[in-house]
PDB file of C-alpha atoms in Angstrom:
ATOM      1  CA  MET T   1     197.335 152.079 242.228  1.00 65.00           C
ATOM      2  CA  ILE T   2     194.571 154.306 240.861  1.00 80.00           C
ATOM      3  CA  LEU T   3     192.322 151.783 239.074  1.00 85.00           C
ATOM      4  CA  PRO T   4     192.213 149.062 241.760  1.00 84.00           C
ATOM      5  CA  SER T   5     191.591 151.749 244.397  1.00 84.00           C
ATOM      6  CA  PHE T   6     188.885 153.288 242.200  1.00 85.00           C
ATOM      7  CA  LEU T   7     187.081 149.938 241.953  1.00 88.00           C
ATOM      8  CA  ARG T   8     187.178 149.452 245.705  1.00 85.00           C
ATOM      9  CA  ASP T   9     185.699 152.915 246.272  1.00 83.00           C
ATOM     10  CA  LEU T  10     183.085 152.318 243.559  1.00 85.00           C
ATOM     11  CA  ALA T  11     182.018 149.094 245.287  1.00 86.00           C
ATOM     12  CA  VAL T  12     181.375 151.017 248.515  1.00 81.00           C
ATOM     13  CA  GLU T  13     179.377 153.699 246.683  1.00 79.00           C
ATOM     14  CA  LEU T  14     177.238 151.156 244.825  1.00 83.00           C
ATOM     15  CA  SER T  15     176.582 149.165 247.995  1.00 82.00           C
ATOM     16  CA  ALA T  16     175.275 152.334 249.629  1.00 75.00           C
ATOM     17  CA  SER T  17     173.157 153.512 246.688  1.00 75.00           C
ATOM     18  CA  ILE T  18     171.711 150.321 245.127  1.00 81.00           C
ATOM     19  CA  GLY T  19     172.531 147.658 247.716  1.00 74.00           C
ATOM     20  CA  GLY T  20     168.850 146.935 248.299  1.00 76.00           C
ATOM     21  CA  HIS T  21     168.337 146.015 244.651  1.00 83.00           C
ATOM     22  CA  ALA T  22     171.610 144.304 243.788  1.00 87.00           C
ATOM     23  CA  THR T  23     174.332 142.130 245.222  1.00 89.00           C
ATOM     24  CA  VAL T  24     177.564 144.155 245.071  1.00 88.00           C
ATOM     25  CA  ALA T  25     180.697 142.039 245.503  1.00 90.00           C
ATOM     26  CA  LEU T  26     184.409 142.746 245.085  1.00 88.00           C
ATOM     27  CA  THR T  27     186.510 139.696 244.179  1.00 89.00           C
ATOM     28  CA  GLY T  28     189.903 139.038 242.586  1.00 84.00           C
ATOM     29  CA  THR T  29     193.275 140.197 243.855  1.00 84.00           C
ATOM     30  CA  GLU T  30     194.827 143.464 245.033  1.00 80.00           C
ATOM     31  CA  LEU T  31     196.078 144.362 241.536  1.00 80.00           C
ATOM     32  CA  TYR T  32     193.299 142.656 239.548  1.00 86.00           C
ATOM     33  CA  PRO T  33     190.026 143.267 241.404  1.00 87.00           C
ATOM     34  CA  GLU T  34     186.612 142.490 239.907  1.00 91.00           C
ATOM     35  CA  LEU T  35     183.451 144.365 240.860  1.00 93.00           C
ATOM     36  CA  HIS T  36     180.310 142.226 240.395  1.00 94.00           C
ATOM     37  CA  VAL T  37     176.851 143.843 240.430  1.00 94.00           C
ATOM     38  CA  THR T  38     173.998 141.324 240.185  1.00 93.00           C
ATOM     39  CA  PRO T  39     170.360 142.516 240.333  1.00 92.00           C
ATOM     40  CA  ARG T  40     168.114 140.889 242.921  1.00 87.00           C
ATOM     41  CA  SER T  41     165.176 140.833 240.494  1.00 85.00           C
ATOM     42  CA  PRO T  42     164.932 140.510 236.680  1.00 86.00           C
ATOM     43  CA  GLY T  43     164.919 143.518 234.388  1.00 89.00           C
ATOM     44  CA  ARG T  44     168.008 145.401 235.513  1.00 93.00           C
ATOM     45  CA  CYS T  45     171.373 145.150 233.788  1.00 95.00           C
ATOM     46  CA  PRO T  46     173.998 142.993 235.541  1.00 96.00           C
ATOM     47  CA  PHE T  47     177.617 144.013 235.082  1.00 97.00           C
ATOM     48  CA  VAL T  48     181.182 143.172 236.059  1.00 96.00           C
ATOM     49  CA  VAL T  49     184.086 145.648 236.023  1.00 95.00           C
ATOM     50  CA  HIS T  50     187.640 144.239 235.778  1.00 91.00           C
ATOM     51  CA  ALA T  51     190.811 146.198 236.530  1.00 86.00           C
ATOM     52  CA  GLN T  52     194.076 144.995 235.005  1.00 79.00           C
ATOM     53  CA  GLY T  53     196.487 146.905 237.219  1.00 71.00           C
ATOM     54  CA  GLU T  54     196.816 150.469 235.916  1.00 76.00           C
ATOM     55  CA  SER T  55     196.568 149.541 232.242  1.00 78.00           C
ATOM     56  CA  GLU T  56     192.997 148.479 231.544  1.00 83.00           C
ATOM     57  CA  LEU T  57     189.385 148.610 232.713  1.00 90.00           C
ATOM     58  CA  THR T  58     186.818 146.294 231.145  1.00 93.00           C
ATOM     59  CA  ILE T  59     183.047 146.224 231.669  1.00 96.00           C
ATOM     60  CA  GLU T  60     181.061 143.063 230.922  1.00 96.00           C
ATOM     61  CA  PHE T  61     177.343 143.766 231.020  1.00 97.00           C
ATOM     62  CA  GLY T  62     173.946 142.456 230.027  1.00 96.00           C
ATOM     63  CA  VAL T  63     173.792 139.065 228.347  1.00 96.00           C
ATOM     64  CA  MET T  64     177.212 139.019 226.681  1.00 95.00           C
ATOM     65  CA  SER T  65     178.388 142.559 225.891  1.00 96.00           C
ATOM     66  CA  ARG T  66     181.976 143.523 226.671  1.00 95.00           C
ATOM     67  CA  LEU T  67     183.546 146.991 226.566  1.00 94.00           C
ATOM     68  CA  ALA T  68     187.168 148.058 227.074  1.00 91.00           C
ATOM     69  CA  VAL T  69     187.124 151.484 228.759  1.00 88.00           C
ATOM     70  CA  GLY T  70     189.333 153.985 226.971  1.00 74.00           C
ATOM     71  CA  GLY T  71     191.380 156.879 228.327  1.00 72.00           C
ATOM     72  CA  ALA T  72     194.764 158.565 228.036  1.00 70.00           C
ATOM     73  CA  ASP T  73     195.689 157.531 231.592  1.00 82.00           C
ATOM     74  CA  ALA T  74     194.302 155.737 234.640  1.00 82.00           C
ATOM     75  CA  GLU T  75     192.468 158.842 235.919  1.00 84.00           C
ATOM     76  CA  GLN T  76     190.644 159.305 232.618  1.00 84.00           C
ATOM     77  CA  MET T  77     189.744 155.607 232.464  1.00 87.00           C
ATOM     78  CA  ALA T  78     188.299 155.794 235.978  1.00 86.00           C
ATOM     79  CA  GLN T  79     186.204 158.856 235.066  1.00 84.00           C
ATOM     80  CA  SER T  80     184.927 157.190 231.875  1.00 86.00           C
ATOM     81  CA  CYS T  81     184.097 154.020 233.775  1.00 89.00           C
ATOM     82  CA  ARG T  82     182.157 155.970 236.405  1.00 85.00           C
ATOM     83  CA  ARG T  83     180.035 157.623 233.693  1.00 85.00           C
ATOM     84  CA  LEU T  84     179.330 154.281 232.006  1.00 89.00           C
ATOM     85  CA  VAL T  85     178.409 152.593 235.289  1.00 89.00           C
ATOM     86  CA  ALA T  86     176.061 155.496 236.117  1.00 84.00           C
ATOM     87  CA  ARG T  87     174.256 154.893 232.823  1.00 86.00           C
ATOM     88  CA  LEU T  88     173.997 151.154 233.481  1.00 89.00           C
ATOM     89  CA  VAL T  89     172.547 151.854 236.931  1.00 86.00           C
ATOM     90  CA  SER T  90     170.103 154.439 235.540  1.00 81.00           C
ATOM     91  CA  GLY T  91     168.778 151.993 232.932  1.00 84.00           C
ATOM     92  CA  ALA T  92     170.150 153.970 229.969  1.00 84.00           C
ATOM     93  CA  VAL T  93     171.135 150.766 228.159  1.00 91.00           C
ATOM     94  CA  THR T  94     169.633 148.474 225.533  1.00 92.00           C
ATOM     95  CA  GLU T  95     171.026 145.221 224.148  1.00 95.00           C
ATOM     96  CA  THR T  96     170.116 143.266 221.018  1.00 95.00           C
ATOM     97  CA  VAL T  97     171.133 139.619 221.353  1.00 96.00           C
ATOM     98  CA  TRP T  98     171.335 136.760 218.844  1.00 95.00           C
ATOM     99  CA  ARG T  99     171.182 133.201 220.187  1.00 94.00           C
ATOM    100  CA  LYS T 100     171.710 129.791 218.618  1.00 93.00           C
ATOM    101  CA  GLY T 101     170.420 126.798 220.539  1.00 90.00           C
ATOM    102  CA  GLY T 102     169.793 129.137 223.476  1.00 91.00           C
ATOM    103  CA  VAL T 103     173.440 130.242 223.560  1.00 94.00           C
ATOM    104  CA  PRO T 104     174.192 133.913 222.776  1.00 95.00           C
ATOM    105  CA  TYR T 105     176.739 134.436 220.022  1.00 95.00           C
ATOM    106  CA  ARG T 106     176.325 138.101 219.085  1.00 95.00           C
ATOM    107  CA  ALA T 107     175.211 141.307 220.793  1.00 96.00           C
ATOM    108  CA  ILE T 108     174.911 144.982 219.948  1.00 96.00           C
ATOM    109  CA  ALA T 109     174.405 147.226 222.968  1.00 95.00           C
ATOM    110  CA  THR T 110     173.874 150.967 223.324  1.00 92.00           C
ATOM    111  CA  ILE T 111     174.766 152.815 226.537  1.00 90.00           C
ATOM    112  CA  GLY T 112     173.381 156.330 226.847  1.00 81.00           C
ATOM    113  CA  ALA T 113     171.447 158.333 224.269  1.00 71.00           C
ATOM    114  CA  GLY T 114     171.957 160.909 221.547  1.00 67.00           C
ATOM    115  CA  THR T 115     175.447 162.114 220.676  1.00 67.00           C
ATOM    116  CA  ALA T 116     176.802 160.741 223.981  1.00 72.00           C
ATOM    117  CA  ALA T 117     175.661 157.179 223.229  1.00 82.00           C
ATOM    118  CA  VAL T 118     178.266 154.400 223.148  1.00 89.00           C
ATOM    119  CA  THR T 119     177.642 151.414 220.860  1.00 92.00           C
ATOM    120  CA  VAL T 120     179.262 148.113 221.813  1.00 94.00           C
ATOM    121  CA  ARG T 121     179.498 145.169 219.401  1.00 95.00           C
ATOM    122  CA  THR T 122     180.414 141.739 220.758  1.00 95.00           C
ATOM    123  CA  ARG T 123     180.608 138.510 218.748  1.00 93.00           C
ATOM    124  CA  ARG T 124     181.519 134.931 219.659  1.00 88.00           C
ATOM    125  CA  GLY T 125     180.327 133.097 216.579  1.00 86.00           C
ATOM    126  CA  LEU T 126     178.184 133.193 213.442  1.00 88.00           C
ATOM    127  CA  GLY T 127     174.521 132.456 212.810  1.00 86.00           C
ATOM    128  CA  LEU T 128     171.305 133.542 211.078  1.00 85.00           C
ATOM    129  CA  THR T 129     168.796 133.632 213.932  1.00 89.00           C
ATOM    130  CA  LYS T 130     166.280 136.322 214.893  1.00 91.00           C
ATOM    131  CA  PRO T 131     167.552 138.810 217.459  1.00 92.00           C
ATOM    132  CA  GLU T 132     165.980 139.689 220.802  1.00 93.00           C
ATOM    133  CA  ARG T 133     165.943 143.317 221.913  1.00 93.00           C
ATOM    134  CA  ILE T 134     166.322 143.907 225.654  1.00 93.00           C
ATOM    135  CA  ARG T 135     165.639 147.237 227.357  1.00 91.00           C
ATOM    136  CA  TYR T 136     166.899 147.301 230.929  1.00 91.00           C
ATOM    137  CA  ASP T 137     165.217 149.019 233.889  1.00 87.00           C
ATOM    138  CA  ARG T 138     166.973 151.398 236.263  1.00 84.00           C
ATOM    139  CA  TYR T 139     168.171 150.400 239.709  1.00 81.00           C
ATOM    140  CA  ARG T 140     166.268 152.408 242.291  1.00 65.00           C
ATOM    141  CA  THR T 141     168.609 154.478 244.455  1.00 52.00           C
ATOM    142  CA  SER T 142     168.290 156.412 247.679  1.00 48.00           C
ATOM    143  CA  ALA T 143     169.056 160.024 246.831  1.00 45.00           C
ATOM    144  CA  PRO T 144     170.630 162.203 249.536  1.00 44.00           C
ATOM    145  CA  SER T 145     168.531 164.998 251.022  1.00 48.00           C
ATOM    146  CA  ALA T 146     169.235 168.045 253.155  1.00 49.00           C
ATOM    147  CA  GLU T 147     166.925 166.779 255.900  1.00 51.00           C
ATOM    148  CA  ALA T 148     167.308 163.678 258.045  1.00 49.00           C
ATOM    149  CA  PRO T 149     165.150 160.847 256.626  1.00 49.00           C
ATOM    150  CA  ALA T 150     162.756 158.605 258.524  1.00 43.00           C
ATOM    151  CA  ILE T 151     165.486 156.439 259.983  1.00 47.00           C
ATOM    152  CA  ASN T 152     165.947 152.736 260.565  1.00 48.00           C
ATOM    153  CA  GLY T 153     164.851 152.409 264.186  1.00 53.00           C
ATOM    154  CA  ARG T 154     167.965 154.129 265.586  1.00 65.00           C
ATOM    155  CA  HIS T 155     165.948 157.286 266.308  1.00 69.00           C
ATOM    156  CA  GLY T 156     167.987 158.183 269.395  1.00 76.00           C
ATOM    157  CA  PHE T 157     171.286 158.047 267.506  1.00 81.00           C
ATOM    158  CA  THR T 158     169.779 159.983 264.586  1.00 80.00           C
ATOM    159  CA  ARG T 159     168.645 162.779 266.915  1.00 80.00           C
ATOM    160  CA  ARG T 160     172.114 162.795 268.447  1.00 85.00           C
ATOM    161  CA  MET T 161     173.721 163.308 265.020  1.00 87.00           C
ATOM    162  CA  GLN T 162     171.231 166.066 264.188  1.00 85.00           C
ATOM    163  CA  THR T 163     172.049 167.835 267.466  1.00 87.00           C
ATOM    164  CA  LEU T 164     175.819 167.572 266.890  1.00 89.00           C
ATOM    165  CA  LEU T 165     175.607 168.876 263.312  1.00 88.00           C
ATOM    166  CA  ALA T 166     172.972 171.594 263.795  1.00 84.00           C
ATOM    167  CA  PRO T 167     175.506 174.284 264.923  1.00 85.00           C
ATOM    168  CA  LEU T 168     177.275 174.068 261.530  1.00 84.00           C
ATOM    169  CA  ASN T 169     174.580 176.402 260.142  1.00 73.00           C
ATOM    170  CA  GLY T 170     175.842 176.410 256.545  1.00 74.00           C
ATOM    171  CA  GLY T 171     179.511 175.879 257.370  1.00 80.00           C
ATOM    172  CA  ALA T 172     179.245 172.452 255.760  1.00 86.00           C
ATOM    173  CA  THR T 173     177.120 170.556 253.283  1.00 85.00           C
ATOM    174  CA  VAL T 174     175.275 167.924 255.326  1.00 85.00           C
ATOM    175  CA  SER T 175     173.596 165.203 253.221  1.00 82.00           C
ATOM    176  CA  TRP T 176     171.338 162.559 254.772  1.00 80.00           C
ATOM    177  CA  SER T 177     170.332 159.322 253.052  1.00 75.00           C
ATOM    178  CA  LEU T 178     168.837 155.926 253.828  1.00 70.00           C
ATOM    179  CA  ASN T 179     169.589 152.925 251.609  1.00 60.00           C
ATOM    180  CA  ASP T 180     167.415 149.893 251.027  1.00 50.00           C
ATOM    181  CA  LEU T 181     169.483 147.783 253.401  1.00 53.00           C
ATOM    182  CA  GLY T 182     168.325 149.957 256.292  1.00 61.00           C
ATOM    183  CA  VAL T 183     171.651 151.782 256.665  1.00 68.00           C
ATOM    184  CA  SER T 184     171.413 155.520 257.344  1.00 77.00           C
ATOM    185  CA  PHE T 185     174.181 157.884 256.268  1.00 81.00           C
ATOM    186  CA  VAL T 186     175.133 161.471 256.899  1.00 85.00           C
ATOM    187  CA  GLU T 187     177.967 162.979 254.862  1.00 86.00           C
ATOM    188  CA  VAL T 188     179.635 166.165 256.107  1.00 90.00           C
ATOM    189  CA  ARG T 189     181.686 168.203 253.638  1.00 88.00           C
ATOM    190  CA  PRO T 190     183.053 171.697 254.357  1.00 89.00           C
ATOM    191  CA  THR T 191     181.722 174.515 252.190  1.00 85.00           C
ATOM    192  CA  ALA T 192     185.201 176.106 252.263  1.00 84.00           C
ATOM    193  CA  PRO T 193     188.558 174.275 252.007  1.00 85.00           C
ATOM    194  CA  GLY T 194     190.274 173.237 255.203  1.00 88.00           C
ATOM    195  CA  PRO T 195     188.227 171.075 257.592  1.00 92.00           C
ATOM    196  CA  PHE T 196     188.365 167.263 257.439  1.00 92.00           C
ATOM    197  CA  PRO T 197     185.367 165.796 255.520  1.00 91.00           C
ATOM    198  CA  PHE T 198     183.788 162.684 257.018  1.00 92.00           C
ATOM    199  CA  SER T 199     180.689 160.509 257.034  1.00 88.00           C
ATOM    200  CA  VAL T 200     178.742 158.417 259.525  1.00 89.00           C
ATOM    201  CA  GLY T 201     176.679 155.334 258.704  1.00 83.00           C
ATOM    202  CA  TRP T 202     174.514 153.477 261.207  1.00 81.00           C
ATOM    203  CA  SER T 203     172.119 150.543 261.260  1.00 75.00           C
ATOM    204  CA  GLU T 204     170.575 148.203 263.800  1.00 70.00           C
ATOM    205  CA  HIS T 205     173.916 146.367 263.935  1.00 71.00           C
ATOM    206  CA  GLU T 206     176.777 148.870 263.813  1.00 77.00           C
ATOM    207  CA  VAL T 207     178.031 152.431 263.534  1.00 84.00           C
ATOM    208  CA  VAL T 208     180.750 153.290 260.985  1.00 83.00           C
ATOM    209  CA  VAL T 209     182.648 156.593 260.822  1.00 88.00           C
ATOM    210  CA  GLY T 210     184.151 157.146 257.354  1.00 84.00           C
ATOM    211  CA  LEU T 211     187.485 158.984 257.175  1.00 85.00           C
ATOM    212  CA  GLY T 212     188.080 159.021 253.420  1.00 74.00           C
ATOM    213  CA  PRO T 213     189.231 156.367 250.932  1.00 63.00           C
ATOM    214  CA  GLU T 214     189.522 152.887 252.489  1.00 62.00           C
ATOM    215  CA  LEU T 215     189.672 154.243 256.033  1.00 76.00           C
ATOM    216  CA  ARG T 216     186.805 153.836 258.461  1.00 77.00           C
ATOM    217  CA  VAL T 217     186.152 153.243 262.132  1.00 83.00           C
ATOM    218  CA  GLU T 218     183.815 150.275 262.605  1.00 79.00           C
ATOM    219  CA  LEU T 219     182.060 150.366 265.961  1.00 82.00           C
ATOM    220  CA  GLY T 220     179.811 147.862 267.683  1.00 71.00           C
ATOM    221  CA  PRO T 221     176.068 147.240 268.003  1.00 64.00           C
ATOM    222  CA  PRO T 222     173.462 149.795 269.139  1.00 57.00           C
ATOM    223  CA  GLY T 223     174.056 151.401 272.494  1.00 66.00           C
ATOM    224  CA  THR T 224     177.548 150.061 273.152  1.00 67.00           C
ATOM    225  CA  ASP T 225     179.600 152.462 271.023  1.00 76.00           C
ATOM    226  CA  ASP T 226     177.209 155.348 270.384  1.00 82.00           C
ATOM    227  CA  GLU T 227     179.140 157.578 272.800  1.00 86.00           C
ATOM    228  CA  VAL T 228     182.454 156.743 271.094  1.00 87.00           C
ATOM    229  CA  ALA T 229     180.951 157.676 267.712  1.00 88.00           C
ATOM    230  CA  ALA T 230     179.634 160.959 269.120  1.00 90.00           C
ATOM    231  CA  ARG T 231     183.054 161.780 270.607  1.00 91.00           C
ATOM    232  CA  LEU T 232     184.723 161.073 267.248  1.00 92.00           C
ATOM    233  CA  VAL T 233     182.272 163.381 265.458  1.00 94.00           C
ATOM    234  CA  ARG T 234     182.761 166.169 268.030  1.00 93.00           C
ATOM    235  CA  SER T 235     186.544 165.947 267.591  1.00 94.00           C
ATOM    236  CA  LEU T 236     186.313 165.967 263.785  1.00 94.00           C
ATOM    237  CA  LEU T 237     184.082 169.042 263.913  1.00 94.00           C
ATOM    238  CA  ALA T 238     186.519 170.737 266.316  1.00 93.00           C
ATOM    239  CA  GLY T 239     189.531 170.093 264.063  1.00 93.00           C
ATOM    240  CA  ALA T 240     191.225 167.765 266.563  1.00 93.00           C
ATOM    241  CA  VAL T 241     192.498 165.564 263.735  1.00 92.00           C
ATOM    242  CA  THR T 242     195.751 164.998 261.830  1.00 91.00           C
ATOM    243  CA  GLU T 243     196.556 162.937 258.750  1.00 89.00           C
ATOM    244  CA  THR T 244     199.949 161.423 257.905  1.00 87.00           C
ATOM    245  CA  GLU T 245     201.171 159.348 254.973  1.00 78.00           C
ATOM    246  CA  ASP T 246     204.373 157.423 255.622  1.00 71.00           C
ATOM    247  CA  ASP T 247     205.812 153.949 254.977  1.00 68.00           C
ATOM    248  CA  ASP T 248     202.959 153.164 252.551  1.00 70.00           C
ATOM    249  CA  ARG T 249     200.391 153.825 255.269  1.00 77.00           C
ATOM    250  CA  ARG T 250     197.790 156.540 255.650  1.00 80.00           C
ATOM    251  CA  VAL T 251     197.195 157.337 259.323  1.00 87.00           C
ATOM    252  CA  VAL T 252     194.435 159.517 260.753  1.00 89.00           C
ATOM    253  CA  ALA T 253     194.741 160.473 264.442  1.00 91.00           C
ATOM    254  CA  ILE T 254     191.738 161.967 266.252  1.00 93.00           C
ATOM    255  CA  ALA T 255     192.192 163.537 269.693  1.00 92.00           C
ATOM    256  CA  LEU T 256     189.100 162.706 271.739  1.00 88.00           C
ATOM    257  CA  ASP T 257     187.905 164.783 274.668  1.00 80.00           C
ATOM    258  CA  GLY T 258     189.521 163.456 277.818  1.00 71.00           C
ATOM    259  CA  GLY T 259     192.975 163.135 276.257  1.00 76.00           C
ATOM    260  CA  THR T 260     192.557 159.830 274.387  1.00 80.00           C
ATOM    261  CA  VAL T 261     193.910 159.703 270.812  1.00 85.00           C
ATOM    262  CA  TRP T 262     192.106 157.406 268.367  1.00 85.00           C
ATOM    263  CA  THR T 263     194.406 156.233 265.564  1.00 86.00           C
ATOM    264  CA  GLN T 264     193.156 154.572 262.383  1.00 81.00           C
ATOM    265  CA  ALA T 265     195.486 153.386 259.602  1.00 79.00           C
ATOM    266  CA  ALA T 266     195.199 151.838 256.136  1.00 69.00           C
ATOM    267  CA  THR T 267     197.439 151.170 253.159  1.00 63.00           C
ATOM    268  CA  ALA T 268     198.182 154.514 251.517  1.00 53.00           C
ATOM    269  CA  ARG T 269     196.423 155.149 248.198  1.00 50.00           C
ATOM    270  CA  GLY T 270     197.891 158.553 247.461  1.00 49.00           C
ATOM    271  CA  SER T 271     195.686 160.874 249.502  1.00 51.00           C
ATOM    272  CA  ALA T 272     195.166 164.163 247.687  1.00 51.00           C
ATOM    273  CA  ARG T 273     195.368 165.964 251.043  1.00 60.00           C
ATOM    274  CA  VAL T 274     198.757 164.724 252.268  1.00 61.00           C
ATOM    275  CA  HIS T 275     202.221 164.302 250.721  1.00 68.00           C
ATOM    276  CA  PRO T 276     204.410 161.345 251.807  1.00 70.00           C
ATOM    277  CA  GLY T 277     206.119 162.099 255.104  1.00 72.00           C
ATOM    278  CA  GLU T 278     203.874 165.077 255.833  1.00 80.00           C
ATOM    279  CA  THR T 279     201.565 165.424 258.831  1.00 87.00           C
ATOM    280  CA  LYS T 280     198.642 167.711 258.091  1.00 87.00           C
ATOM    281  CA  HIS T 281     196.507 169.482 260.699  1.00 91.00           C
ATOM    282  CA  PHE T 282     192.914 170.411 259.896  1.00 92.00           C
ATOM    283  CA  PRO T 283     191.007 173.474 261.155  1.00 93.00           C
ATOM    284  CA  PRO T 284     187.582 173.190 262.799  1.00 94.00           C
ATOM    285  CA  PHE T 285     184.314 173.524 260.946  1.00 92.00           C
ATOM    286  CA  THR T 286     182.947 177.036 261.489  1.00 86.00           C
ATOM    287  CA  PRO T 287     179.346 178.187 260.971  1.00 78.00           C
ATOM    288  CA  LYS T 288     178.637 180.767 258.319  1.00 65.00           C
ATOM    289  CA  PRO T 289     178.112 184.230 259.815  1.00 61.00           C
ATOM    290  CA  PRO T 290     174.540 185.529 259.632  1.00 55.00           C
ATOM    291  CA  ALA T 291     173.642 187.675 256.649  1.00 51.00           C
ATOM    292  CA  PRO T 292     173.721 191.473 257.172  1.00 55.00           C
ATOM    293  CA  GLY T 293     170.536 192.704 258.767  1.00 51.00           C
ATOM    294  CA  HIS T 294     169.794 189.412 260.543  1.00 44.00           C
TER     295      HIS T 294
END
């Protein structure tokens, strides 16, 4: 199911990028999830995104505004929703609200600016009161960088990741970030098709190796599983990984040094890399060759 899966992935992304400034919660059911984003301090725009199976996405935001996300199919709705959420997070939203007895009954909101602006009109009653205009602030985010940030106290593990990834030398895009919850991330994506993209997140409490949509290896507290995480990363870089989709499950198998195979599985969500029943092998990451004359 594209839309429910999209909301689950969006919840993870928002937790990583604005988690220090908002409570990000996913509620509801498998087919009808709800993504709630509530700012921790006044001034930013709260919002809730509802998925109705594959047929509808709705965003409730601000004081009382409500928008049905349009699109020819589920993929288009997901893309439109992502753009709208990005504008809400960036503070590109204003809302004019009418209240009667303190209760809002009408709102006109604008998301975005210029020709790309979306105007949303919501009404739940009639009245002749003066409106209030609200301009929302942006959520502060932690933007990725090409260099490792000043990390969260796990300096030894950070140096270990830098050492493991240094030989890539341009064979992958390596993005480092630190969110406001004190979780550090490094995302590794190949610059050419083939190798298996992955991410690693670590805090004072855990290490998590991300293996794509809804699939991650959650390891224990500092010190206890650092070596396991390093072995997983070495194997992913070396191409010792396969991915299979079968019986509604997506399975990633990683061959660790020493002969152990680490298997991680999740409900299949239609991986773009693997067809049902297929087992795909991934090549290793390879550094870019030096430029001529160097």
